[in-house]
Short mmCIF file of C-alpha atoms in Angstrom, two decimals:
data_model
loop_
_atom_site.label_atom_id
_atom_site.label_comp_id
_atom_site.label_asym_id
_atom_site.label_seq_id
_atom_site.Cartn_x
_atom_site.Cartn_y
_atom_site.Cartn_z
CA SER D 1 37.75 -51.63 -50.25
CA ALA D 2 34.38 -52.86 -49.73
CA VAL D 3 32.09 -54.21 -53.03
CA ILE D 4 28.93 -52.20 -52.96
CA SER D 5 26.05 -53.15 -55.51
CA GLN D 6 22.93 -51.06 -55.88
CA LYS D 7 19.35 -52.02 -57.14
CA PRO D 8 17.88 -51.10 -59.07
CA SER D 9 20.77 -49.79 -61.68
CA ARG D 10 18.15 -47.72 -63.67
CA ASP D 11 14.56 -47.24 -63.78
CA ILE D 12 12.17 -45.01 -65.43
CA CYS D 13 9.05 -43.86 -62.92
CA GLN D 14 5.82 -41.75 -63.82
CA ARG D 15 5.63 -38.73 -61.46
CA GLY D 16 3.68 -39.02 -58.31
CA THR D 17 5.15 -42.28 -57.93
CA SER D 18 7.68 -43.39 -55.45
CA LEU D 19 10.98 -45.91 -55.55
CA THR D 20 13.29 -47.38 -52.81
CA ILE D 21 16.80 -48.11 -53.90
CA GLN D 22 18.81 -50.74 -52.48
CA CYS D 23 22.69 -50.14 -51.23
CA GLN D 24 24.43 -53.40 -50.25
CA VAL D 25 27.58 -53.99 -48.91
CA ASP D 26 29.54 -57.08 -49.08
CA SER D 27 31.30 -56.14 -45.14
CA GLN D 28 29.90 -54.47 -42.32
CA VAL D 29 31.01 -50.82 -42.67
CA THR D 30 30.47 -47.88 -40.13
CA MET D 31 29.16 -45.04 -42.31
CA MET D 32 26.68 -45.19 -45.25
CA PHE D 33 25.19 -41.91 -47.12
CA TRP D 34 23.50 -41.20 -50.17
CA TYR D 35 24.20 -38.97 -52.65
CA ARG D 36 22.29 -37.31 -55.80
CA GLN D 37 24.33 -36.30 -58.71
CA GLN D 38 21.58 -34.47 -61.29
CA PRO D 39 22.66 -34.52 -64.97
CA GLY D 40 26.25 -33.82 -65.86
CA GLN D 41 27.00 -32.21 -62.15
CA SER D 42 28.52 -32.93 -59.29
CA LEU D 43 27.72 -35.00 -56.05
CA THR D 44 25.57 -33.76 -53.61
CA LEU D 45 24.91 -35.50 -50.14
CA ILE D 46 21.59 -36.14 -49.36
CA ALA D 47 21.95 -37.88 -45.69
CA THR D 48 23.77 -40.08 -43.59
CA ALA D 49 21.79 -43.46 -43.01
CA ASN D 50 22.44 -44.38 -39.19
CA GLN D 51 22.15 -47.57 -38.47
CA GLY D 52 19.19 -47.86 -35.75
CA SER D 53 18.16 -44.11 -35.54
CA GLU D 54 17.15 -41.81 -38.14
CA ALA D 55 19.07 -40.39 -41.14
CA THR D 56 21.21 -37.26 -40.37
CA TYR D 57 19.60 -35.06 -43.47
CA GLU D 58 21.61 -32.32 -45.11
CA SER D 59 20.13 -28.75 -45.52
CA GLY D 60 17.47 -28.81 -48.59
CA PHE D 61 16.64 -32.50 -48.06
CA VAL D 62 14.06 -33.70 -45.87
CA ILE D 63 12.64 -37.17 -44.30
CA ASP D 64 9.47 -36.82 -45.95
CA LYS D 65 10.96 -36.47 -49.67
CA PHE D 66 13.96 -38.65 -48.98
CA PRO D 67 12.85 -41.31 -46.51
CA ILE D 68 16.07 -43.72 -45.68
CA SER D 69 16.22 -47.03 -43.60
CA ARG D 70 19.45 -48.64 -42.48
CA PRO D 71 18.47 -52.23 -40.33
CA ASN D 72 21.84 -53.13 -39.97
CA LEU D 73 25.99 -52.38 -40.76
CA THR D 74 25.36 -53.62 -44.74
CA PHE D 75 22.45 -52.28 -45.95
CA SER D 76 20.40 -49.51 -46.84
CA THR D 77 17.36 -48.02 -48.75
CA LEU D 78 16.83 -44.90 -49.67
CA THR D 79 13.16 -43.95 -51.08
CA VAL D 80 12.43 -40.83 -53.69
CA SER D 81 8.64 -39.74 -52.97
CA ASN D 82 6.16 -38.43 -55.21
CA MET D 83 9.11 -37.93 -57.75
CA SER D 84 8.68 -35.07 -60.80
CA PRO D 85 10.81 -35.28 -63.53
CA GLU D 86 13.47 -32.39 -61.30
CA ASP D 87 14.16 -35.81 -59.34
CA SER D 88 15.77 -37.44 -62.51
CA SER D 89 19.33 -37.82 -61.53
CA ILE D 90 21.92 -40.48 -60.53
CA TYR D 91 21.85 -41.80 -56.81
CA LEU D 92 25.00 -43.17 -55.19
CA CYS D 93 25.36 -44.96 -51.63
CA SER D 94 28.86 -44.59 -50.24
CA VAL D 95 30.13 -46.46 -47.22
CA GLY D 96 33.15 -45.36 -45.09
CA ARG D 97 34.41 -47.71 -42.35
CA GLY D 98 34.52 -44.60 -39.68
CA ALA D 99 37.79 -45.46 -37.96
CA ALA D 100 39.94 -42.77 -36.96
CA ALA D 101 42.37 -41.30 -39.10
CA ASP D 102 40.45 -43.23 -42.11
CA ASN D 103 38.48 -40.62 -44.24
CA GLU D 104 38.29 -43.10 -47.20
CA GLN D 105 34.75 -43.29 -48.84
CA PHE D 106 33.71 -46.15 -51.63
CA PHE D 107 30.70 -45.32 -53.99
CA GLY D 108 28.37 -48.14 -55.26
CA PRO D 109 27.73 -47.85 -59.49
CA GLY D 110 24.45 -45.72 -58.75
CA THR D 111 21.09 -46.05 -59.85
CA ARG D 112 19.91 -43.88 -62.74
CA LEU D 113 16.68 -42.67 -62.50
CA THR D 114 14.26 -41.23 -64.90
CA VAL D 115 10.77 -39.61 -64.38
CA LEU D 116 8.16 -38.74 -66.58
CA GLY G 1 30.75 -24.64 -44.70
CA GLU G 2 33.29 -26.02 -47.21
CA ASN G 3 33.22 -24.57 -50.77
CA VAL G 4 35.41 -26.51 -53.44
CA GLU G 5 35.90 -24.87 -56.87
CA GLN G 6 37.72 -26.89 -59.71
CA HIS G 7 39.08 -25.86 -63.12
CA PRO G 8 39.20 -26.66 -65.70
CA SER G 9 35.62 -27.85 -66.15
CA THR G 10 36.66 -29.57 -69.46
CA LEU G 11 40.34 -30.61 -70.69
CA SER G 12 41.52 -32.16 -73.67
CA VAL G 13 45.05 -33.58 -74.14
CA GLN G 14 47.05 -35.62 -76.87
CA GLU G 15 47.85 -39.29 -75.43
CA GLY G 16 51.11 -39.42 -73.69
CA ASP G 17 51.24 -35.56 -72.38
CA SER G 18 50.49 -34.81 -68.85
CA ALA G 19 47.12 -33.24 -67.23
CA VAL G 20 46.66 -31.07 -64.90
CA ILE G 21 43.45 -30.25 -62.94
CA LYS G 22 43.52 -27.68 -60.00
CA CYS G 23 40.80 -27.25 -56.94
CA THR G 24 40.65 -24.58 -54.19
CA TYR G 25 39.03 -24.96 -50.94
CA SER G 26 37.75 -22.30 -48.27
CA ASP G 27 37.78 -24.17 -44.83
CA SER G 28 41.20 -23.98 -43.32
CA ALA G 29 40.14 -26.97 -40.87
CA SER G 30 39.94 -29.43 -44.18
CA ASN G 31 42.67 -31.67 -44.00
CA TYR G 32 41.74 -34.56 -46.53
CA PHE G 33 41.64 -34.12 -49.72
CA PRO G 34 40.59 -37.21 -52.31
CA TRP G 35 40.23 -37.71 -55.78
CA TYR G 36 37.54 -39.67 -57.76
CA LYS G 37 37.49 -40.65 -61.09
CA GLN G 38 34.10 -41.37 -62.51
CA GLU G 39 33.61 -43.21 -66.00
CA LEU G 40 30.66 -42.92 -67.99
CA GLY G 41 27.71 -45.31 -66.16
CA LYS G 42 29.64 -46.04 -63.34
CA GLY G 43 29.81 -45.04 -59.74
CA PRO G 44 33.03 -42.61 -58.88
CA GLN G 45 36.37 -44.17 -58.17
CA LEU G 46 39.14 -43.52 -55.17
CA ILE G 47 42.19 -42.74 -57.29
CA ILE G 48 44.48 -41.13 -54.84
CA ASP G 49 44.01 -39.00 -51.85
CA ILE G 50 46.48 -37.02 -49.34
CA ARG G 51 46.13 -35.69 -45.91
CA SER G 52 47.09 -32.38 -44.83
CA ASN G 53 50.26 -33.38 -43.19
CA VAL G 54 51.90 -34.31 -46.72
CA GLY G 55 52.54 -31.92 -49.41
CA GLU G 56 52.95 -34.69 -52.48
CA LYS G 57 52.01 -38.23 -52.91
CA LYS G 58 52.50 -40.65 -56.28
CA ASP G 59 50.86 -43.54 -57.31
CA GLN G 60 52.33 -44.64 -60.59
CA ARG G 61 51.28 -41.92 -62.90
CA ILE G 62 49.31 -40.19 -61.17
CA ALA G 63 50.24 -37.43 -58.43
CA VAL G 64 48.80 -34.85 -56.23
CA THR G 65 50.17 -31.95 -54.44
CA LEU G 66 49.20 -29.53 -51.82
CA ASN G 67 49.78 -26.02 -50.57
CA LYS G 68 47.98 -25.76 -47.26
CA THR G 69 48.87 -22.06 -47.11
CA ALA G 70 47.38 -21.26 -50.41
CA LYS G 71 44.76 -23.84 -50.19
CA HIS G 72 44.91 -25.41 -53.26
CA PHE G 73 45.73 -28.71 -54.40
CA SER G 74 46.43 -30.33 -57.79
CA LEU G 75 45.97 -33.90 -59.37
CA HIS G 76 48.69 -34.59 -62.24
CA ILE G 77 48.45 -37.48 -64.98
CA THR G 78 51.66 -37.88 -66.57
CA GLU G 79 51.92 -40.38 -69.85
CA THR G 80 47.72 -40.29 -70.05
CA GLN G 81 46.44 -43.10 -72.16
CA PRO G 82 42.82 -43.34 -73.82
CA GLU G 83 41.82 -45.02 -70.40
CA ASP G 84 42.18 -41.99 -68.37
CA SER G 85 39.22 -40.43 -70.39
CA ALA G 86 36.66 -39.86 -67.61
CA VAL G 87 35.34 -37.28 -65.36
CA TYR G 88 37.64 -36.57 -62.34
CA PHE G 89 36.03 -34.99 -59.04
CA CYS G 90 38.45 -33.25 -56.16
CA ALA G 91 36.73 -33.37 -52.76
CA ALA G 92 37.74 -31.90 -49.25
CA SER G 93 36.52 -33.40 -45.99
CA PRO G 94 37.33 -31.66 -42.61
CA GLY G 95 37.34 -34.48 -40.37
CA TYR G 96 39.31 -37.25 -39.34
CA SER G 97 37.23 -40.50 -40.43
CA SER G 98 34.97 -41.21 -42.86
CA ALA G 99 31.90 -39.90 -40.64
CA SER G 100 33.06 -36.34 -41.61
CA LYS G 101 31.33 -34.92 -44.88
CA ILE G 102 33.30 -34.82 -47.96
CA ILE G 103 32.69 -31.75 -50.53
CA PHE G 104 33.05 -32.34 -53.95
CA GLY G 105 34.25 -29.82 -56.79
CA SER G 106 32.33 -29.45 -59.64
CA GLY G 107 33.99 -31.69 -61.91
CA THR G 108 36.66 -32.08 -64.73
CA ARG G 109 35.79 -33.89 -67.87
CA LEU G 110 38.90 -35.04 -69.50
CA SER G 111 39.33 -36.15 -73.02
CA ILE G 112 42.70 -38.16 -74.37
CA ARG G 113 43.11 -37.52 -78.11
CA PRO G 114 44.89 -40.59 -79.76
#
């Protein structure tokens, strides 16, 4: 499986500010995703990061709040904009090869965000 | 859309005993069922998965079973050890590649009593 790193690993931010989270993979991957995991909860897909085009957002998530970049096949960023305490969560990126009959997704270590 | 229900939400077993976690799914088109283990402070780790053309899969002390007719699948851990303590998530996906969305269950917090 790919080695996935995220930066920062954790942060404490003030409300109204923005934070950009980076996801780096050690090999080229077709698919990159961003998830949110609220305290003690399950994982919710925010969006699919598409290389060379706009991300595909899930219902309830919008580009203005969670802008995503994916400049190449090994890197993506997620920005949490105009943060409020409700944005306090773990943000996770995951990757997949995207090959036929290969559904596996692998997760990074996560970014633990606390908004005061 | 797909809905995955998981139970129990918490499970405590004696070290050496077996643990079983059960999930049901709603979308008959789902054909890929992964299980993830999340330890405290870490991201989810894929531990085993099963596809709809297989009824059972085993990897050392862990096994998964799938009943397509009833739309339920289970994770079995035998001879539990302290390092098995974690949160386990089941999931379901309707597609044939990782381009397909994965829907997660609510999680089971497994504690192994020494």
